[in-house]
Coordinates of C-alpha atoms in Angstrom, one line a residue:
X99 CA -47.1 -10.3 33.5
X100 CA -49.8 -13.1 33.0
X101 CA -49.1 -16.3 31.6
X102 CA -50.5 -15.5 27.8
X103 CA -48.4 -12.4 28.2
X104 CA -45.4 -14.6 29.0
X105 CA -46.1 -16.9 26.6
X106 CA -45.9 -14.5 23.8
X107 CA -42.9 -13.1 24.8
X108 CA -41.2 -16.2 25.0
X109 CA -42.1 -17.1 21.5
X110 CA -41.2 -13.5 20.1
X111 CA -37.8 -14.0 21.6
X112 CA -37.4 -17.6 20.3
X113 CA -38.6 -16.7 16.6
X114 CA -36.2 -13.4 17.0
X115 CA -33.1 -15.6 18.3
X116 CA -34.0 -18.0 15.4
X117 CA -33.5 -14.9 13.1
X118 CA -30.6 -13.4 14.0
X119 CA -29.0 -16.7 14.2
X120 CA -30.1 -17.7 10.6
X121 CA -28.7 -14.1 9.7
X122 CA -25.1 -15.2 11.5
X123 CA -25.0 -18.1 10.0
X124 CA -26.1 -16.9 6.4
X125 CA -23.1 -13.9 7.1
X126 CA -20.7 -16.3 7.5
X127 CA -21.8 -18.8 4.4
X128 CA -21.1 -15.3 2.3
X129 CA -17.7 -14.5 3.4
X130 CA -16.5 -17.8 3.6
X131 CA -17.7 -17.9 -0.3
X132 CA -15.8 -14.9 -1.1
X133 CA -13.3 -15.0 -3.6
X134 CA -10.8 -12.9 -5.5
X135 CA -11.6 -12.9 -9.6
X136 CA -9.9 -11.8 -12.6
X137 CA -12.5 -10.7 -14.9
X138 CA -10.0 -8.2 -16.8
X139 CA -6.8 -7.4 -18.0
X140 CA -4.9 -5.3 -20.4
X141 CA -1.5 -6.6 -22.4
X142 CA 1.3 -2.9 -22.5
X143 CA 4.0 -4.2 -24.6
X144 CA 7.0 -2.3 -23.3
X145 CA 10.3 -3.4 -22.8
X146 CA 11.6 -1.9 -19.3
X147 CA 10.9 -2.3 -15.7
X148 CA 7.2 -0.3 -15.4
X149 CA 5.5 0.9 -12.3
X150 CA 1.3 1.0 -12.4
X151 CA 0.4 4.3 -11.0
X152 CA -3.1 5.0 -12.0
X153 CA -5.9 3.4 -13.5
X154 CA -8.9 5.3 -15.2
X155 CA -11.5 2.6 -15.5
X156 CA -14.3 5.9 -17.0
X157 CA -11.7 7.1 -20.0
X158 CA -9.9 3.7 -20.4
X159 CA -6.5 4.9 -19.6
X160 CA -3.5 2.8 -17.7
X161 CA -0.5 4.9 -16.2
X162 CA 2.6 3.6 -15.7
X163 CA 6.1 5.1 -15.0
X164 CA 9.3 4.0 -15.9
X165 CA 11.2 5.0 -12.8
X166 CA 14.7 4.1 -14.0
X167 CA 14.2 6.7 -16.7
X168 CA 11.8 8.8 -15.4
X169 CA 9.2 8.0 -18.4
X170 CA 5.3 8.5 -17.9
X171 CA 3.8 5.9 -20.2
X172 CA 0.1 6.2 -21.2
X173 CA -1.9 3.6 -22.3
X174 CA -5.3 2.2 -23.5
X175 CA -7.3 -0.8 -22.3
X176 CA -6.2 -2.1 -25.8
X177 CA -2.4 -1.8 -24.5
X178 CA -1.6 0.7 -27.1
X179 CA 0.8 3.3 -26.2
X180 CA -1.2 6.8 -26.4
X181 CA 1.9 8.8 -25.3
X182 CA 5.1 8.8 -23.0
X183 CA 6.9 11.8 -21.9
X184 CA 9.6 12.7 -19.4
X185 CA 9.9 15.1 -17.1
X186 CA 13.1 15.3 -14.7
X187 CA 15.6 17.8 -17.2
X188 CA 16.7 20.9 -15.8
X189 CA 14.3 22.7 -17.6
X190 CA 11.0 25.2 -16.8
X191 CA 8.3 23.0 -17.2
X192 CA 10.5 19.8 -14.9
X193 CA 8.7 18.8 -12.3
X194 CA 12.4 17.7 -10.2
X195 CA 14.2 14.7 -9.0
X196 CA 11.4 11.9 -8.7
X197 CA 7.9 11.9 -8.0
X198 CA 6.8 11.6 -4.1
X199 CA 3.7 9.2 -5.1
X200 CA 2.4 7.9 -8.1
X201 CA 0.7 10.5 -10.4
X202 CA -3.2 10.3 -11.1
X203 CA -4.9 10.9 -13.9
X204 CA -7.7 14.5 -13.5
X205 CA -11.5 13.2 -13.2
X206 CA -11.7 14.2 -16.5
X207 CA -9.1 12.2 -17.8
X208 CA -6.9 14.7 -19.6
X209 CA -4.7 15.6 -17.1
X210 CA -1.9 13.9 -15.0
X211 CA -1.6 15.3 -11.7
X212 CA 1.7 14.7 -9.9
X213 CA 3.3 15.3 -6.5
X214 CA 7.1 15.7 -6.6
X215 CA 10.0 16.6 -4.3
X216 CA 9.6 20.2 -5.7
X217 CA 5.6 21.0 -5.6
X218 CA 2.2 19.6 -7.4
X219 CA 2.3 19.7 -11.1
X220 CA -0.5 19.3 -13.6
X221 CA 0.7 18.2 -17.3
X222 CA -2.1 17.2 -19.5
X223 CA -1.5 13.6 -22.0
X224 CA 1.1 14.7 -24.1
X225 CA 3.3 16.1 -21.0
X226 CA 2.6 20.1 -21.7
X227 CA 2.7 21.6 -18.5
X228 CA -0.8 23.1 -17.1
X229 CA -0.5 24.0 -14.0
X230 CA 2.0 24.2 -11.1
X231 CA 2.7 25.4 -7.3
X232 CA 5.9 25.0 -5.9
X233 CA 6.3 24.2 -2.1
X234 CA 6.7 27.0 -0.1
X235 CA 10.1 27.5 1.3
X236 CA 13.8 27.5 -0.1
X237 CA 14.4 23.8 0.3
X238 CA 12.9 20.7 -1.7
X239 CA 11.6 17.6 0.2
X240 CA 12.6 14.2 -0.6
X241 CA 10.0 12.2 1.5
X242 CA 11.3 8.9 1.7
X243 CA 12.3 9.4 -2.0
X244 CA 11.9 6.9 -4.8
X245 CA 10.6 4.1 -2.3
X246 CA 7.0 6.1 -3.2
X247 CA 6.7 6.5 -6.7
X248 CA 4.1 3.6 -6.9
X249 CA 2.2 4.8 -3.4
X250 CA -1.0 6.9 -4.0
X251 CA -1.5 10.4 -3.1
X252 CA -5.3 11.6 -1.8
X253 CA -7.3 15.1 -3.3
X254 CA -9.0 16.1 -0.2
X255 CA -10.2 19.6 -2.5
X256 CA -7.8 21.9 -1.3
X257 CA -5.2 20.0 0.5
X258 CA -3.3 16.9 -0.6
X259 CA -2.6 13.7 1.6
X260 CA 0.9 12.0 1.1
X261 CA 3.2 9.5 3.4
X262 CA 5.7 11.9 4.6
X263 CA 8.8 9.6 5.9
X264 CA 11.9 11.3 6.9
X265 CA 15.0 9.2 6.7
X266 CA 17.5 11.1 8.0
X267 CA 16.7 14.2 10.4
X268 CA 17.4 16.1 13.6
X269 CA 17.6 13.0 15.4
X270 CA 19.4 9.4 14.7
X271 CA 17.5 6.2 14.6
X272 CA 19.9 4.9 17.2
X273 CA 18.3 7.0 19.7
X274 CA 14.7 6.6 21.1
X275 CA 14.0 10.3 20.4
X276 CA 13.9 9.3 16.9
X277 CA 11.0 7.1 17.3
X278 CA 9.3 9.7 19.7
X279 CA 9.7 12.7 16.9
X280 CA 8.9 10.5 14.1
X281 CA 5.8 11.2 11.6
X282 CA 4.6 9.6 9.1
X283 CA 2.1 11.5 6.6
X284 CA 1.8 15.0 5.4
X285 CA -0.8 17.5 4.4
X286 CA -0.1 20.1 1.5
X287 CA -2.3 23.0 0.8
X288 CA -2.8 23.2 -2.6
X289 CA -3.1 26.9 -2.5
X290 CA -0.1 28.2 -0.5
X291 CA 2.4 25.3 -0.9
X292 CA 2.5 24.9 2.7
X293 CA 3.6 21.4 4.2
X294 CA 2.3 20.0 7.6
X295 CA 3.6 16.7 8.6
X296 CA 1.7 15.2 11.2
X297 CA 0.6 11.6 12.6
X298 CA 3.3 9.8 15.4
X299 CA 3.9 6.3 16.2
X300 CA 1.5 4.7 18.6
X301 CA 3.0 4.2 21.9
X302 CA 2.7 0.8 21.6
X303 CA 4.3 0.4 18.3
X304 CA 6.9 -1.8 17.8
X305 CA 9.2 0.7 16.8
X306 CA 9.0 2.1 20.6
X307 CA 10.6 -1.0 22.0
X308 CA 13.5 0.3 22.7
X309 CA 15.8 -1.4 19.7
X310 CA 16.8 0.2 16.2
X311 CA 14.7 -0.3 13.1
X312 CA 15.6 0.4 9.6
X313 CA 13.5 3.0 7.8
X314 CA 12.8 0.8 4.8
X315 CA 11.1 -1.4 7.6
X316 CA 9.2 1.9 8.8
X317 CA 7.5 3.3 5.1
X318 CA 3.4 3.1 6.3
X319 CA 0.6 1.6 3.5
X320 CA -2.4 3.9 3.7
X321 CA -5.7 4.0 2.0
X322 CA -8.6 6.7 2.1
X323 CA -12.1 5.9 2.5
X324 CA -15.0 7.7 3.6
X325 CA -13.2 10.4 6.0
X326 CA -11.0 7.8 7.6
X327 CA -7.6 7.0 6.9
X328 CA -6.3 3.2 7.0
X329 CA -2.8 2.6 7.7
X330 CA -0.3 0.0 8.3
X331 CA 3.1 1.2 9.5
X332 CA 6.0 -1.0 7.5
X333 CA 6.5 -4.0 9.7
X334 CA 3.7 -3.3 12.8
X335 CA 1.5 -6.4 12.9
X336 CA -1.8 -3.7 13.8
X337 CA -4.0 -1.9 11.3
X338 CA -4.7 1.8 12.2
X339 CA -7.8 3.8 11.4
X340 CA -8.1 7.6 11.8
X341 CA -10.6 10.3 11.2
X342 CA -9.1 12.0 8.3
X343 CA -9.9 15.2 9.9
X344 CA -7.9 17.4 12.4
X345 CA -6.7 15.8 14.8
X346 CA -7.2 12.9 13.2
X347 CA -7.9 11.0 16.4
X348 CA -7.4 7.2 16.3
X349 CA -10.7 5.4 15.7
X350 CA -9.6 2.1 15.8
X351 CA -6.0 -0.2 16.4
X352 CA -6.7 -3.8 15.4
X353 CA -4.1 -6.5 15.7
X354 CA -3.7 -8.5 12.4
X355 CA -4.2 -11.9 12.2
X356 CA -1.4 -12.6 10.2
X357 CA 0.0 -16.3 9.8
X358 CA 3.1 -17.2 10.5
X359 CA 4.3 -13.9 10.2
X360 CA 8.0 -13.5 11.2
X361 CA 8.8 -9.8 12.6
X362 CA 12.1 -8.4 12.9
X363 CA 12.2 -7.1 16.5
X364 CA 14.7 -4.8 15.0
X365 CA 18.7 -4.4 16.4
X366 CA 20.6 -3.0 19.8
X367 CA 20.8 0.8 19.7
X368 CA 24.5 0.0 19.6
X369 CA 24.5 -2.1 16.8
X370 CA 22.6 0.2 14.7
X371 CA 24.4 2.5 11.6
X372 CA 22.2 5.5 11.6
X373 CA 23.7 6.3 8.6
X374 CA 23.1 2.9 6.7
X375 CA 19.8 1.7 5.3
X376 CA 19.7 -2.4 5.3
X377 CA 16.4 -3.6 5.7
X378 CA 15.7 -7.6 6.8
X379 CA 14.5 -9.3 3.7
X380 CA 14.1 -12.4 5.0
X381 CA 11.5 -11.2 7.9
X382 CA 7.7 -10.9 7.5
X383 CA 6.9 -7.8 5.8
X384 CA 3.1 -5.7 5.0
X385 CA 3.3 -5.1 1.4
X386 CA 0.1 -2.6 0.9
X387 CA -3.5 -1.8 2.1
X388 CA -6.6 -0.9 0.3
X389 CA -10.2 -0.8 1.0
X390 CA -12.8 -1.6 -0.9
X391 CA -16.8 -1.5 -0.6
X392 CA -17.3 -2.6 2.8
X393 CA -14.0 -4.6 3.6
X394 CA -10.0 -4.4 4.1
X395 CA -7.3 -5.9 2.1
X396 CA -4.0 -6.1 3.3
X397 CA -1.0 -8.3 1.2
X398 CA 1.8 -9.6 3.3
X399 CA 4.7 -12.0 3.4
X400 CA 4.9 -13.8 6.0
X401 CA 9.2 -13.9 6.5
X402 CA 11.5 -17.2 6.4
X403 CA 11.4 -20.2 8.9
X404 CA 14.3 -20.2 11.5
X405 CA 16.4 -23.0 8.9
X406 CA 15.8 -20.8 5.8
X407 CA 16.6 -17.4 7.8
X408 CA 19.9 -19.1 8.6
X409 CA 21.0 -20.0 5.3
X410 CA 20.1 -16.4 4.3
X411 CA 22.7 -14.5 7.0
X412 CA 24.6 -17.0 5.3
X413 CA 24.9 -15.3 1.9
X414 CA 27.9 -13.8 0.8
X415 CA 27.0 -12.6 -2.6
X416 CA 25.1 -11.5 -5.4
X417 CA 24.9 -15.0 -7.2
X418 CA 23.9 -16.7 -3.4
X419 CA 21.7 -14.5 -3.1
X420 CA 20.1 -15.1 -6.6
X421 CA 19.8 -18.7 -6.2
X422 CA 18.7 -19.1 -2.8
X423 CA 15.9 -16.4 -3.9
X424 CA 14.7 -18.3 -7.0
X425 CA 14.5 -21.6 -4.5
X426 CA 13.0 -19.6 -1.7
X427 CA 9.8 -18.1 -4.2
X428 CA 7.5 -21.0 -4.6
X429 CA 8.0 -22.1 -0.6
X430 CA 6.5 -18.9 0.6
X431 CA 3.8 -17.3 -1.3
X432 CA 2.5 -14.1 -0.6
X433 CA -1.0 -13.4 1.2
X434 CA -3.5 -11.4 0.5
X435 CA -5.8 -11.0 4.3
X436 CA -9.4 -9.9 3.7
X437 CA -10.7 -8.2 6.7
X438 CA -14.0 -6.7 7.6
X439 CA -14.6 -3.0 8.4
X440 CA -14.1 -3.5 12.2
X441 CA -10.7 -5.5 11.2
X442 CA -12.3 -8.8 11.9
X443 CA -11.2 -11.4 9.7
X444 CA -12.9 -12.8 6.9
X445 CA -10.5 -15.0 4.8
X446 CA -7.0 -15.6 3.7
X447 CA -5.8 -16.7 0.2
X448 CA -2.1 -16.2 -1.4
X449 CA -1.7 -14.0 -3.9
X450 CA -2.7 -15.1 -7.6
X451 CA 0.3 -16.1 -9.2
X452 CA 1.9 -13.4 -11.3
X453 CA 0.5 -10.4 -9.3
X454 CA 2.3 -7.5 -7.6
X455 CA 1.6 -7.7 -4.1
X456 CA 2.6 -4.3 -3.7
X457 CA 1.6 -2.2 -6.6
X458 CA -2.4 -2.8 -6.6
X459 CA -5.0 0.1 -6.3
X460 CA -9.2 0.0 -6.2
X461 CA -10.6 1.6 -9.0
X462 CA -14.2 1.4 -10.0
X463 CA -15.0 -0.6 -7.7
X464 CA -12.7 -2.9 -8.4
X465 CA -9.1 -4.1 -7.6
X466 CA -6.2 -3.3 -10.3
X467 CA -2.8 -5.5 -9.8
X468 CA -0.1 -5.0 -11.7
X469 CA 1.7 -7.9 -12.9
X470 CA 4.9 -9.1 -11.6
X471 CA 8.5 -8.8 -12.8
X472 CA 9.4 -12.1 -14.0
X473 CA 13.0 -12.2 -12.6
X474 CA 14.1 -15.8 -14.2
X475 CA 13.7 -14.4 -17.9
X476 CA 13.5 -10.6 -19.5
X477 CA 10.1 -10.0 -20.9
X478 CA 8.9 -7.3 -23.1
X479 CA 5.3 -7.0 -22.1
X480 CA 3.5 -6.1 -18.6
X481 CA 0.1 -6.8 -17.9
X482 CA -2.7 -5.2 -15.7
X483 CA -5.4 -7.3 -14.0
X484 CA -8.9 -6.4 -13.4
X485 CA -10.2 -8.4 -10.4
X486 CA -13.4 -8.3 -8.5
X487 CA -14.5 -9.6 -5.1
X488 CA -17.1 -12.5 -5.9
X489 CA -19.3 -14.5 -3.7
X490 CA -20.1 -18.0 -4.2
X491 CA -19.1 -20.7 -6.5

């Protein structure tokens, strides 16, 4: 190579260095800017504890479910109540026990579809019953029960995607074949009724070290996005990502960079009451995952210091445990992580004040949080946020 020759590479290589620099550095100015907005929100007057299980940003519908009742409670974006129904009689058109995720409204909007311990069921608004197909087999299911009647379920066409926790089975959780055996999703086919539960624990999970874990600590957060499927198993500080098709091999395992985050490194197989389900409130827990556009959201809390876990093993009763709770709520806020694609992370911020860190769902492109209970004085109203993903001031 001559001189001129060198001499022109050299300042192509500078000027593209320069670029890709500028580019870095203009990146990180954009996610550093990023911020969580409430543009949105719509006032349900309703007295009753509600869950938010759909939104349907097209048709202007909120769903909700009273799960102490059993009550499916429609709404507008006005908060007016369109229609409520319920559904759990011994009767033809009852769906069963309890739903096994929360129901979604049809893409057209006049339809509730619904995935219960018994089959799928379609009901349109006013709770008439459509459509229906049993699970195949004599028995019902009763995946991890209520615990996921505010967790989504996934239309793949003709199969459906639900968590699929067992809590008690063949084997005890005092024993490490439990951990070996156990699964944590399930595939239905919509046409035959057929259930396949499938996806293990990784083998470096820290439900494979050897101790006991409670099963409330176990229930995986999981998101669908572009034939991948995003989970978060219960207490495991690592997002999973997985092609959502057969054999659903692991893409990626990213280590979360949560702070401060205090996990229970669960109990002595001797210790442990397979028959007893007592999970550690006061350790760091994963509340839900979503993803939305090209990024991650995962809400956490991040457990109790060493003095404050103290105190807590300390509690005796009911009233303790109320008033060290109410103390213990403004001292640790809960998080919400923003994470790129490839699980890098972008930002941190706590959770706006009033929102549900654990019933939130992306619709339209946009996040949907429902509000929290307010446990110091009974209110009759709940509200649903709107809430985009700004940049900049």
């Amino acid at each position: 190579m001559n001189i001129s020759k060198q001499s022109s590479f050299l300042l192509m290589l500078i000027a593209y260095l320069n670029f890709s620099c500028s580019n870095f550095q203009n990146e990180k100015e954009f996610h550093a800017s990023l911020r969580f907005e409430k543009v949105d929100s719509v006032r349900i007057n309703y007295l009753g504890q509600l869950n938010l299980m759909d939104i349907n940003p097209d048709h202007k519908r909120v769903l909700l479910f009273n799960q102490m009742e059993g009550t499916f409670v429609i709404t507008d974006f006005e908060g007016q109540t369109l229609s409520s129904f319920t559904k759990i009689a011994d009767a033809p058109d009852s769906y069963g026990s309890f739903p096994l995720a929360a129901a979604k409204f049809s893409e057209d909007g006049q339809k509730i579809n619904l995935v219960s311990n018994t089959g799928l069921f379609e009901y349109d608004l006013e709770g008439n019953l459509s459509n229906s197909k049993k699970f195949a087999g004599e028995k019902s299911t009763s995946f991890s029960g209520r615990s996921t009647a505010d967790s989504e379920f996934y239309d793949l066409g003709d199969k459906t995607l639900i968590k699929a926790v067992e809590t008690w089975g063949e084997y005890k959780r005092n024993t490490p074949e439990f951990y070996d055996h156990f699964l944590l999703l399930a595939m239905i086919d919509n046409n035959t009724g057929e259930i396949n539960r499938f996806m293990g624990l990784e083998d470096d999970s820290i439900y494979k070290n050897g101790k006991g874990h409670d099963i409330a600590d176990m229930m995986p957060m999981v998101d669908v996005k572009e034939d991948k499927i995003y989970i978060v198993v219960g207490k495991d500080t690592y997002l999973n990502v997985y092609d959502l098709n057969p054999p659903y091999a692991l893409l990626q395992r990213t280590h979360l960079p949560l702070t401060d985050f205090k996990q229970n490194q669960g109990e002595d197989f001797a210790k442990v009451d397979p028959n007893m389900i007592r999970p550690d409130m006061s350790a760091g827990r994963i509340s839900n995952v979503k993803v939305l556009d090209d990024y991650v959201i995962i809400s956490y809390f991040q457990g109790y210091n060493d003095q404050d876990k103290e105190e807590f093993d300390l509690i005796s009763n009911s009233q303790e445990f109320t008033a060290f709770s109410l103390r213990m709520k403004d001292k640790y806020p809960k998080y919400l992580l923003l994470l790129d694609k490839e699980g890098n992370k972008i930002k941190e911020t706590t959770v706006p004040d009033g929102f549900n860190p654990t019933q939130f769902m992306v619709r339209d492109d946009h996040l949907w949080f429902m509000s929290n209970l307010n446990e110091e004085i009974e209110e009759d109203f709940w509200t649903v946020y709107k809430v985009a993903l700004k940049a900049g001031q």
